[in-house]
Coordinates of C-alpha atoms in Angstrom, one line a residue:
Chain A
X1108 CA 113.9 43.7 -77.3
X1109 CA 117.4 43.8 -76.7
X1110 CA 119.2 43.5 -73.2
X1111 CA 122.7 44.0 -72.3
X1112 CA 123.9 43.3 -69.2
X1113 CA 127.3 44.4 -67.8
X1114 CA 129.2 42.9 -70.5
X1115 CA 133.1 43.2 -70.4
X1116 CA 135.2 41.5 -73.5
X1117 CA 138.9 41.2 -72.7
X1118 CA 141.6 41.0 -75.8
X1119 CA 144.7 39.9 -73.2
X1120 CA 145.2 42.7 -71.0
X1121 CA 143.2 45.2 -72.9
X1122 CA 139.6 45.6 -72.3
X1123 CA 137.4 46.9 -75.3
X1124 CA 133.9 46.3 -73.7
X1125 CA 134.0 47.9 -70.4
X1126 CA 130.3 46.8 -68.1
X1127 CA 128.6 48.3 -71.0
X1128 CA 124.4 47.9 -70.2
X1129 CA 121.5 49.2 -72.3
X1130 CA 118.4 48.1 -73.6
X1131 CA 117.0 48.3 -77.1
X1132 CA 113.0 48.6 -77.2
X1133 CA 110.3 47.8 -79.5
X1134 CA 109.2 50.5 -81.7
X1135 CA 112.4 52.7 -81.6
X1136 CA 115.3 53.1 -83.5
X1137 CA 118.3 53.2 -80.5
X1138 CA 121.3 54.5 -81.5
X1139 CA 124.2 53.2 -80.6
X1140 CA 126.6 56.2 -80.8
X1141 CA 130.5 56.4 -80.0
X1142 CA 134.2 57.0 -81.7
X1143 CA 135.6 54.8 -84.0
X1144 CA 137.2 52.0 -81.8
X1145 CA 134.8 52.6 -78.3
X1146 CA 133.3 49.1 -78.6
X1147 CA 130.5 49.2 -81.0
X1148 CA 131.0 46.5 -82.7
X1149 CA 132.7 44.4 -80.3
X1150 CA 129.3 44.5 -78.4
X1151 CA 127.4 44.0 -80.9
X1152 CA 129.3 40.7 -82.7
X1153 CA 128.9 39.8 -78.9
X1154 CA 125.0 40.2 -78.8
X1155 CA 125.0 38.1 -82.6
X1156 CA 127.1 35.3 -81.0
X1157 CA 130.2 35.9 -83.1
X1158 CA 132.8 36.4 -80.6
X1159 CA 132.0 35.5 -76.8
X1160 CA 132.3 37.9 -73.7
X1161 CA 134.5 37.9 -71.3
X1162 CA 131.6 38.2 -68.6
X1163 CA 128.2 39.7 -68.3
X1164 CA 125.3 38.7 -71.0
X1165 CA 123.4 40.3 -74.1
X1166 CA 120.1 38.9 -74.7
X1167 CA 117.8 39.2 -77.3
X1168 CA 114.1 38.8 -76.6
X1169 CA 115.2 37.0 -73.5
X1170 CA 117.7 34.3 -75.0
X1171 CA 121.2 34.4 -76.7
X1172 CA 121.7 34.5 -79.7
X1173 CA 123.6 31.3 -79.9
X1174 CA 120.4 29.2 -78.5
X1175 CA 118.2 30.5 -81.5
X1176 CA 117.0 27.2 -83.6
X1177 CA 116.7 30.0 -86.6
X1178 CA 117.9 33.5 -85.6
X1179 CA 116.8 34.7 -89.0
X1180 CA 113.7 34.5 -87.6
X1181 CA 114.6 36.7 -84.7
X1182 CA 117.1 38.9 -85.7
X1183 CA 118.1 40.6 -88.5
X1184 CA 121.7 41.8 -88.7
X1185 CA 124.2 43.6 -91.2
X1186 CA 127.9 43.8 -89.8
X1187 CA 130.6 45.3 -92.0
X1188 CA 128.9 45.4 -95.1
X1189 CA 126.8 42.6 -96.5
X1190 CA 129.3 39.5 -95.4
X1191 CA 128.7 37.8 -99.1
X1192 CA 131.2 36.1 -101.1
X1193 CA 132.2 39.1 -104.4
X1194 CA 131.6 36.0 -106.8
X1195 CA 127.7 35.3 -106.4
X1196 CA 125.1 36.7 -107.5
X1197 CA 122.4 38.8 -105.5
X1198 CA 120.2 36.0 -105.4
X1199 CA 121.7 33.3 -105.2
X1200 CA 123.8 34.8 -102.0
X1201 CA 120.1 36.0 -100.5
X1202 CA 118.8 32.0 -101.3
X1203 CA 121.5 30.0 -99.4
X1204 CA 120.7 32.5 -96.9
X1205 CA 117.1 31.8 -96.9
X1206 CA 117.9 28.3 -97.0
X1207 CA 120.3 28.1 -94.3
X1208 CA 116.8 29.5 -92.0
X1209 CA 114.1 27.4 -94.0
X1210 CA 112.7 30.8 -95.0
X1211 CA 110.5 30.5 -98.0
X1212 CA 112.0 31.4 -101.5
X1213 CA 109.6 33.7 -102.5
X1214 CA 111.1 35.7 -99.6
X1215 CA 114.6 36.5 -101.6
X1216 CA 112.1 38.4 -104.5
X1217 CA 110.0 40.4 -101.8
X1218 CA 113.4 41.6 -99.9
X1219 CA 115.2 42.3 -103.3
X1220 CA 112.2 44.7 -104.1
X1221 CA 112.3 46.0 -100.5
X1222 CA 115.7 47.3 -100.8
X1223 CA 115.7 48.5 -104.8
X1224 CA 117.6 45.9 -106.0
X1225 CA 115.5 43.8 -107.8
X1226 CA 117.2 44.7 -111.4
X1227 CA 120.6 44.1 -110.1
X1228 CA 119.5 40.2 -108.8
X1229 CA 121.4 38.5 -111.3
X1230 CA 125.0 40.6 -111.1
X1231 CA 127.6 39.4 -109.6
X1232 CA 128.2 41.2 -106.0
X1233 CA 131.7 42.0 -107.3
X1234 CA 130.6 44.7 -109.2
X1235 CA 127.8 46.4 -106.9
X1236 CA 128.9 49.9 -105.4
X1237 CA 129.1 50.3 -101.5
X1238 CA 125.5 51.3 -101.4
X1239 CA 123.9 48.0 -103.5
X1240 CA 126.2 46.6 -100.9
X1241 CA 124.4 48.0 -98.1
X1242 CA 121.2 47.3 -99.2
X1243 CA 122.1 43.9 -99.9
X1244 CA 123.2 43.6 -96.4
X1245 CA 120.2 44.7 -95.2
X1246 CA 117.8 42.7 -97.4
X1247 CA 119.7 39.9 -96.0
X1248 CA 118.3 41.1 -92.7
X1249 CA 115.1 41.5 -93.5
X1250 CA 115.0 38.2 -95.3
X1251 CA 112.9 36.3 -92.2
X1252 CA 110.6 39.4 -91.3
X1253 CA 112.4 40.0 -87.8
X1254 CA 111.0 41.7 -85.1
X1255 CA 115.0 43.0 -83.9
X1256 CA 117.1 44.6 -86.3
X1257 CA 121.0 45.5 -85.3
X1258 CA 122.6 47.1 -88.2
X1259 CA 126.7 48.1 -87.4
X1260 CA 127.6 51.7 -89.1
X1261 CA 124.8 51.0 -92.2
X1262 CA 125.8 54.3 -93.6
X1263 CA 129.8 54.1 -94.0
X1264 CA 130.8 55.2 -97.3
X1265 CA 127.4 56.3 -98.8
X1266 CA 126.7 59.3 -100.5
X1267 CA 123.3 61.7 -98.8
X1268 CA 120.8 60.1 -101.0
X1269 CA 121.8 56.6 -99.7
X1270 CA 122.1 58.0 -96.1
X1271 CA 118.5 59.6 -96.6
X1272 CA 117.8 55.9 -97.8
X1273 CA 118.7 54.1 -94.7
X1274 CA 117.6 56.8 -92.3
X1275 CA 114.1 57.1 -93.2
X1276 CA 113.7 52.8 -93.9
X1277 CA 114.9 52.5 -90.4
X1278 CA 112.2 54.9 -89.3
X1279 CA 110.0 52.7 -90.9
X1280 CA 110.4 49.5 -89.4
X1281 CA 110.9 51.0 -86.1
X1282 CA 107.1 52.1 -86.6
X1283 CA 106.4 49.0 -87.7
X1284 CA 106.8 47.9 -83.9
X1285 CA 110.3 46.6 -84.9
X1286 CA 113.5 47.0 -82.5
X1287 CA 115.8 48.9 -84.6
X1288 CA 119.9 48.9 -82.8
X1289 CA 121.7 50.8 -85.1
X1290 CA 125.2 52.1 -84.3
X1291 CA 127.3 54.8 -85.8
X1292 CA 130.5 57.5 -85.4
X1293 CA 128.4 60.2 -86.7
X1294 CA 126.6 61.3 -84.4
X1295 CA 125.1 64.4 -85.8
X1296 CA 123.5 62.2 -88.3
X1297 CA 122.2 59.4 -85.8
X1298 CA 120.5 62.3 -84.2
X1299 CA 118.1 62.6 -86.7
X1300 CA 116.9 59.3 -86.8
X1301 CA 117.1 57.6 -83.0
X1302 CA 114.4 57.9 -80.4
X1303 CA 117.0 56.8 -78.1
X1304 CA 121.2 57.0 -77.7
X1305 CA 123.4 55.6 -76.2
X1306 CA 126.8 56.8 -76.3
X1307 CA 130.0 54.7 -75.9
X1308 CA 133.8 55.8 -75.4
X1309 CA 136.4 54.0 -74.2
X1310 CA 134.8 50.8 -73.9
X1311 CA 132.2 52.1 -71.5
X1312 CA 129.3 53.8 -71.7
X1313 CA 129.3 57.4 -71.2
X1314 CA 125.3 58.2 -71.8
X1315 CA 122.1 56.8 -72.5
X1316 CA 118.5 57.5 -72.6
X1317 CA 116.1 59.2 -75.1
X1318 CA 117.6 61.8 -77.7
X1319 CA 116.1 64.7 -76.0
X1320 CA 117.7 63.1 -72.8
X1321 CA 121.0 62.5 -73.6
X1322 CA 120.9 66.4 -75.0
X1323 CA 120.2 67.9 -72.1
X1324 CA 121.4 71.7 -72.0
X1325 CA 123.8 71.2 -75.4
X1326 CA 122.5 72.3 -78.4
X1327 CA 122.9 68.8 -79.9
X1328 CA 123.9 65.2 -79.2
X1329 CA 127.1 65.4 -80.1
X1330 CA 127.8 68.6 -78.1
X1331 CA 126.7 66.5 -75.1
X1332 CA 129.1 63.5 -75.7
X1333 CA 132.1 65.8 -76.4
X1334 CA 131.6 67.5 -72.9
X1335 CA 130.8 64.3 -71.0
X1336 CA 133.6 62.9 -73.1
X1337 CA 135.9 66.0 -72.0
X1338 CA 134.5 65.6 -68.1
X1339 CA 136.1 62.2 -68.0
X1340 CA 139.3 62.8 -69.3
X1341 CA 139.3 65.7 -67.0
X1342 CA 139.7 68.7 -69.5
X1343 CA 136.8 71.8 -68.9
X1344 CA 133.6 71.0 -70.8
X1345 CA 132.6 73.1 -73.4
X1346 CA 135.5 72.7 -76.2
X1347 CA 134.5 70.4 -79.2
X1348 CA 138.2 70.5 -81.2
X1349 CA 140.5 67.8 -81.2
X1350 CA 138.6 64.9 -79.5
X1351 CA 139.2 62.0 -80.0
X1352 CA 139.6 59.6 -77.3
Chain B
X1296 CA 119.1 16.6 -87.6
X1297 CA 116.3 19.0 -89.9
X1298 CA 119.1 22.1 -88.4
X1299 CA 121.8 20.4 -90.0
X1300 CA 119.6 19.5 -93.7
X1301 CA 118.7 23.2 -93.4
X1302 CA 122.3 24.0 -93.1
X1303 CA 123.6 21.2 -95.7
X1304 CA 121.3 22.5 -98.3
X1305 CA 122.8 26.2 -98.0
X1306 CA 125.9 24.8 -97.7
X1307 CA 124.9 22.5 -101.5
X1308 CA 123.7 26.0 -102.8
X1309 CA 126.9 27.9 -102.3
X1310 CA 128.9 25.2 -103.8
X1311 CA 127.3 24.7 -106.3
X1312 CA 126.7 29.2 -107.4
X1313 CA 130.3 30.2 -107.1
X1314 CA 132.2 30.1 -111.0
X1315 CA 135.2 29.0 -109.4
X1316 CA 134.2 25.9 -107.5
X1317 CA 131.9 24.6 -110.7
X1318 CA 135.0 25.2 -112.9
X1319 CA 137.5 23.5 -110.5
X1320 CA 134.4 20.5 -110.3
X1321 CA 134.0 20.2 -114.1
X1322 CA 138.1 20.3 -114.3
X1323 CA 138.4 17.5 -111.9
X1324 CA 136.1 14.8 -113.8
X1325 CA 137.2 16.0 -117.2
X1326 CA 141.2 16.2 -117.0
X1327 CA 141.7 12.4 -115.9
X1328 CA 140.1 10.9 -119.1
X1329 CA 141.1 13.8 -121.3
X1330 CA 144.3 12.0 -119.9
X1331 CA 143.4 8.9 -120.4
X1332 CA 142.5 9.2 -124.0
X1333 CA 146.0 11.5 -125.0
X1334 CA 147.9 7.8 -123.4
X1335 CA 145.7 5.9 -125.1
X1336 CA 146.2 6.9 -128.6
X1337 CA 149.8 8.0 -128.4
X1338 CA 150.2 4.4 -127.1
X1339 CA 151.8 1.7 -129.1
X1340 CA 149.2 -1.0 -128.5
X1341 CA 151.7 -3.9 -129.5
X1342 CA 153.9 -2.6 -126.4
X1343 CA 150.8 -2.1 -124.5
X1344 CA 149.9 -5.5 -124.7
X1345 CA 153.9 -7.1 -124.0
X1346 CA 154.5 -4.8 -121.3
X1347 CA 154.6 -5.9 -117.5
X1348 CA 152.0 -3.0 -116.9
X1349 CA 148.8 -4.6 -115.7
X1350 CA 145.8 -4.3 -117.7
X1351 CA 143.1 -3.8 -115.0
X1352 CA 145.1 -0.9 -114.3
X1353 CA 144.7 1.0 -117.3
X1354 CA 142.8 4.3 -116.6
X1355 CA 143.7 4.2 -112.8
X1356 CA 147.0 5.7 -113.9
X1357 CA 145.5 9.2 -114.3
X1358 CA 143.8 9.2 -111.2
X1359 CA 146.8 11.4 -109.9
X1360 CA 146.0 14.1 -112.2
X1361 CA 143.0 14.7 -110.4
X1362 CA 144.1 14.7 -106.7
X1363 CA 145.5 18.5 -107.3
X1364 CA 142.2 19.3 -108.8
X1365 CA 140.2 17.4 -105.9
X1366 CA 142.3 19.7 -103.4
X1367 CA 142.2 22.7 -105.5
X1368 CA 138.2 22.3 -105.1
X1369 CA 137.6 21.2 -101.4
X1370 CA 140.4 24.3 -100.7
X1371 CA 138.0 26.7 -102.7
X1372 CA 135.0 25.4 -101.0
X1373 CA 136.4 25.7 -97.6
X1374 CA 137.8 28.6 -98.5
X1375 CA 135.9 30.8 -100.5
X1376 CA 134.1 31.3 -96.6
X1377 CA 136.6 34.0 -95.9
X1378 CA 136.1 36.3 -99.1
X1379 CA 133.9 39.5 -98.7
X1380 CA 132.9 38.0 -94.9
X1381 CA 130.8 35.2 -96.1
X1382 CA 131.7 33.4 -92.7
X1383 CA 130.0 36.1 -90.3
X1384 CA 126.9 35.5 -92.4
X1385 CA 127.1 31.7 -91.9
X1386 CA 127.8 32.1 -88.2
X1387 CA 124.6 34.4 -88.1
X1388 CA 122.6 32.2 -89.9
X1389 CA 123.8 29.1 -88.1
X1390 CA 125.6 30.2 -85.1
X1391 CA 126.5 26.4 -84.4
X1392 CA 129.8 25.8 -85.5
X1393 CA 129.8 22.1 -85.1
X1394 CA 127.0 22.1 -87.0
X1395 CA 127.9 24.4 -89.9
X1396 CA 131.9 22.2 -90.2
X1397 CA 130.3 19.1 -90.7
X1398 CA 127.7 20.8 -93.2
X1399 CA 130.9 22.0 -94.9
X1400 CA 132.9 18.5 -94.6
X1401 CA 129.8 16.7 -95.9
X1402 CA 129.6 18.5 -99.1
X1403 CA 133.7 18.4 -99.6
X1404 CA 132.7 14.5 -98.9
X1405 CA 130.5 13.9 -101.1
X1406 CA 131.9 16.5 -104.0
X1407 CA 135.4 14.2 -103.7
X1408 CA 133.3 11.0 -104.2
X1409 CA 131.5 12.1 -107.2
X1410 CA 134.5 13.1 -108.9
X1411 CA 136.1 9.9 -108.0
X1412 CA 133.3 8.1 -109.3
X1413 CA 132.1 9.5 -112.5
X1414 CA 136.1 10.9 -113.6
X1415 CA 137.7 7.6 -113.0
X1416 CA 135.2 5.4 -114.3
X1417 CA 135.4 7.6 -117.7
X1418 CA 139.1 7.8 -117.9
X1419 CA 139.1 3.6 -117.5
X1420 CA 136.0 3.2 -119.6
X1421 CA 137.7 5.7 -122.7
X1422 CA 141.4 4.2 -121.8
X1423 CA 140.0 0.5 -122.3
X1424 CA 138.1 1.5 -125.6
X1425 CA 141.6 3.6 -127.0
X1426 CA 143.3 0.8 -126.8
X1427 CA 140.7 -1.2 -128.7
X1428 CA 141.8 -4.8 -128.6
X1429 CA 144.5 -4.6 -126.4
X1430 CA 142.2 -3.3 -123.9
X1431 CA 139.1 -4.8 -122.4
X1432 CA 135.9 -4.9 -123.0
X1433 CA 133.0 -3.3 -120.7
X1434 CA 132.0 -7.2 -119.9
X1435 CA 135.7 -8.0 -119.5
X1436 CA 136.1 -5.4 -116.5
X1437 CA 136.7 -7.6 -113.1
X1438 CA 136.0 -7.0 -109.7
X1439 CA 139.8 -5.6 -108.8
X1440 CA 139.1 -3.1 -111.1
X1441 CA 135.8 -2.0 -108.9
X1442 CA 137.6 -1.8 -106.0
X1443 CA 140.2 -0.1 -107.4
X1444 CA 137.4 2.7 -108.3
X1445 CA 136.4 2.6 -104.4
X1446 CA 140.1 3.1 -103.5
X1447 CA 140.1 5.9 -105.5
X1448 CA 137.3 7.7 -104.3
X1449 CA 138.4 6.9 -101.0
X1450 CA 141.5 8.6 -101.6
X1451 CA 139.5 11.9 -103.0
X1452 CA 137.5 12.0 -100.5
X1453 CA 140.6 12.1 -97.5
X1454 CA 142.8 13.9 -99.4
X1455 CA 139.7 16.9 -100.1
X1456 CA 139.1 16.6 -96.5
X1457 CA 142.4 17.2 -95.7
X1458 CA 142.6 20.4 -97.6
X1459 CA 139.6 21.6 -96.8
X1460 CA 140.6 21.2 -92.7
X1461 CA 144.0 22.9 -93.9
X1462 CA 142.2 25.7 -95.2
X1463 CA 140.2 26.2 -92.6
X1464 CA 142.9 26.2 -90.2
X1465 CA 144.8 29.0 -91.9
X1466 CA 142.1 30.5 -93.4
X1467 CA 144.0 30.5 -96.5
X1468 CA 143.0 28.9 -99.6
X1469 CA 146.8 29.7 -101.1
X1470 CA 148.4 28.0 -98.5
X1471 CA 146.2 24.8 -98.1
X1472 CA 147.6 24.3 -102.1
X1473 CA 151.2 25.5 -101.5
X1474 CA 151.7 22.7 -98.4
X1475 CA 149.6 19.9 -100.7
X1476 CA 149.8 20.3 -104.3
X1477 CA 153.6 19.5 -104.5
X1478 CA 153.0 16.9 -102.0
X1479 CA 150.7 15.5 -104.0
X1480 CA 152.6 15.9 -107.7
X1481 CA 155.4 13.8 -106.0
X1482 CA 158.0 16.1 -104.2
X1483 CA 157.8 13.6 -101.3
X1484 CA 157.5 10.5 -103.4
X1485 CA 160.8 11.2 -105.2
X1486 CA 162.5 11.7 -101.3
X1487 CA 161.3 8.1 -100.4
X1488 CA 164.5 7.0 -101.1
X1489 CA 166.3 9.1 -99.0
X1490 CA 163.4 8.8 -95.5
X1491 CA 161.7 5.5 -95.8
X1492 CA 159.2 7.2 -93.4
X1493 CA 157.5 9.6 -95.6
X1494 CA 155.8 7.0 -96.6
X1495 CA 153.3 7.7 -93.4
X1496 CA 153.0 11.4 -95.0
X1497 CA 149.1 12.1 -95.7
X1498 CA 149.7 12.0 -99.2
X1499 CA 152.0 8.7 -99.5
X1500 CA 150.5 6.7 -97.4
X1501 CA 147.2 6.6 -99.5
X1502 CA 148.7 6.6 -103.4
X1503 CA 148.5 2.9 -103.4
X1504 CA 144.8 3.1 -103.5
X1505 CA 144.9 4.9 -106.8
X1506 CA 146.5 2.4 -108.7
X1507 CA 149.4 -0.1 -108.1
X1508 CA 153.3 1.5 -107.5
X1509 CA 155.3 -1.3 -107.5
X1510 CA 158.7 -1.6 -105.8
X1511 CA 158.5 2.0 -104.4
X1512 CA 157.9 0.9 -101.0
X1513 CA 154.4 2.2 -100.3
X1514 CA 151.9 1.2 -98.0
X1515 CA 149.5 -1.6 -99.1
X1516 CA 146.3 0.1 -100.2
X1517 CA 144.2 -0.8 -96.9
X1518 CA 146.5 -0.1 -94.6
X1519 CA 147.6 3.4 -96.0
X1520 CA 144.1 4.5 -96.5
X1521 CA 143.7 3.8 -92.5
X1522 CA 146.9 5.9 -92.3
X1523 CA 145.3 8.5 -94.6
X1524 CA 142.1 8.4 -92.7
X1525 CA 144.0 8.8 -89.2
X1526 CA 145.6 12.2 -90.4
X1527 CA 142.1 13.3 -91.5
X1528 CA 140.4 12.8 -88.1
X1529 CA 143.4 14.5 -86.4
X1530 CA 143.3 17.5 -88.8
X1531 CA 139.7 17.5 -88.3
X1532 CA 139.9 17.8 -84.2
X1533 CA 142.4 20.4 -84.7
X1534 CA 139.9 22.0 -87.6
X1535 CA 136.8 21.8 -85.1
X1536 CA 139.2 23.2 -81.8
X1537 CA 140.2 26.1 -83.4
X1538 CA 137.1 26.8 -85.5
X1539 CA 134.7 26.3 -82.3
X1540 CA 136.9 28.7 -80.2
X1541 CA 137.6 31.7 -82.9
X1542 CA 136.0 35.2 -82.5
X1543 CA 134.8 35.8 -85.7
X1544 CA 134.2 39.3 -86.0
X1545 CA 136.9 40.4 -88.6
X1546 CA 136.6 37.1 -91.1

């Protein structure tokens, strides 16, 4: 369970996190939808302790994140790729991991496997594509069997197989009982996998609530967060071209 | 204490599976007695033994050699953190900061001390036997010269500190060895001359505890190192200040 609670982060005068609240529940995937730039990620290195808010909190399972004795434990999380030095090795990047959490060894084998990279352990992460990336990001998630998952844009830069990949593995360990917060800029293809949006622009959020919810009337999610998107900036609702606040 | 072994030993395991830091490690203990050795033979013995140079000090001599090599590896340590966003997976791992620093500095520490240790005592040990009888035997080596060894990885251990701190602060392995590799190779020795006060510099004040530099004007060995170790812990407030109060999302 993830809560976020009118959080506000301030760079000097400009505000990128705006009172943004939502909740991420057990058992569903929740997509965390918006434009390059809303505040995606700025909430969510918030909610991993990375950078610190200005105001408000973001809790996960009740606590933050900094007050974990071993997050790993807790939370899985992939930010811009898999964070691991280029001159390592798959395994030996996943074992200080493990380490670093007192998370049994045998674990970097079983999350190698998980993600189809078992045969490319022992190369050098130099030399994966972005999609071994990826998946090596996200073993390194899974590497302490957490009940929360946050994943920030897991699909940039791969091909429809690998986007296929990650779609339908995220299905599965949200029906595994696992919180899944997944955010994206494409929302057409979020649709398809969240069982709840919520929708950021500007800092602030704009929509939230289950798919079907957030749809409404509009033929798709995306039609919905270009005319709420269009409302707010005051232009008529209905027109999809050139937005991009 | 078992979050910061937990840590440590991640910390030991990144060290030690990165090319570059376990080439800059086995370039560190080798090049000072691969020094050693080269003065050794092409020395004239017969000089050796009427020269004013002091015979417990043979071997110490190339313990300069090594500081750049000592810096370039504490610098890759430190900073091999910010390539591919290495640090956001520390800081998710151990979200802690004081915790994961001191994880860092220990393993800089004790890095510098083995190098200090097992390089030295080789390029003394090989010097010694080069010079066959003009040098001393393994039962003739005194007490000084132990010390001496102690100074030495003394001075390792500060001056890796140092460059890792530096590193950290600019989160720039480049420019922690631009500021202290010329330092170290003498640029501010050979100014001494001119600024009697260099001699407080980081990398001055501690030389003496290397080997003996007569009639330069250097700090006594004890009380540089104390000068040396005063630089450290200020470097290392400034290191944990900005460390503990950086947002970390782009690195």
């Amino acid at each position: 369970m993830i809560e976020i609670s009118h959080l506000v982060k301030r760079h000097r005068a400009r505000t990128v996190v705006d009172d943004v609240s939502f909740t991420a529940r057990p058992g569903r995937v929740t997509g965390f939808l918006g434009p390059n730039g809303a505040g995606k990620s700025s909430t969510l290195r918030i909610l991993l302790g990375l950078d610190r808010a200005t105001s408000g909190t973001a809790l996960v399972d009740g606590v933050p994140y900094r007050s974990l004795d071993r997050p790993l434990w807790t939370v899985g999380a992939m930010l811009d790729g898999p964070g691991a030095n280029p001159g390592r090795t798959a395994r030996s990047h996943l074992t200080w991991v493990a380490q670093s959490n007192a998370i049994p060894r045998r674990r970097v084998d079983e999350v190698l496997d998980l993600v189809g990279l078992r045969d490319a352990a022992r190369t050098r992460i130099g030399r994966f594509s972005l999609g071994m990336g990826q998946r090596l990001g996200i073993a390194a998630a899974l590497l302490g069997d957490p009940e929360v998952l946050v994943l920030d844009e897991p699909t940039n830069g791969l091909d429809p197989e690998g986007i296929r990949w990650i779609r339908l593995f995220l299905r599965t360990l949200a029906d595994e009982g696992r919180t899944v917060l997944v955010s994206s800029h494409l929302m057409a293809e979020m649709e398809k996998t969240a069982d709840d949006v919520v929708i950021i622009a500007g800092g602030r959020v704009v929509a939230a609530g289950s798919a079907a919810e957030v749809r409404g009337e509009h033929d798709s999610v995306e039609e919905a967060f270009f005319a709420l998107t269009d409302e707010r900036h005051g232009r008529p609702a209905g027109g999809s071209e050139g937005i991009a606040p | 204490m078992i979050r910061l072994l937990r840590t440590l030993r991640a910390e030991w395991t990144k060290a030690l599976s990165l090319p570059s830091i376990i080439g800059a490690l086995v370039a560190a203990i080798v090049v000072p007695p691969a020094l050693a050795v080269a003065s050794g033979l092409s020395l004239d013995p017969t000089v050796a033994a009427a020269s004013s140079f002091p015979i417990e000090s043979h071997g110490f001599e190339t313990a300069g050699f090594g500081q750049p090599l000592v810096i370039l590896l504490a610098a890759l340590v430190a900073g091999t953190e910010y390539s591919g966003g290495q640090l956001r997976t520390m800081l998710l791992a151990d979200p802690r900061r004081g915790r994961v620093l001191a994880a860092k500095l220990v393993v800089v520490t004790t890095l510098a001390v083995f190098v200090g240790l097992l390089g030295t005592t080789a390029a003394v040990v090989l010097k010694h036997a080069t010079l066959g009888e003009h040098g001393l035997s393994l039962s003739e080596f005194t007490a000084g010269m132990g010390w001496n060894l102690i100074g030495v990885s003394i001075n390792y251990v500060l001056i890796g500190l140092i460059a890792a701190l530096l590193t950290l602060l600019t989160r720039s392995i480049v420019v922690a060895l631009a500021v202290l590799v010329p330092l170290v190779l003498g640029v501010t020795l050979s100014l001494l001359g001119l600024a009697p006060l260099l001699k407080y510099l980081p990398d001055v004040a501690g030389m003496q505890l290397l080997t003996s530099y007569p009639g330069v004007g250097l700090l006594d060995p004890i009380p540089g190192g104390i000068v040396m170790a005063t630089w450290t812990v200020l470097l290392g407030i400034a290191g944990w200040l900005a460390f503990r109060a950086r947002d970390t999302g782009g690195g």
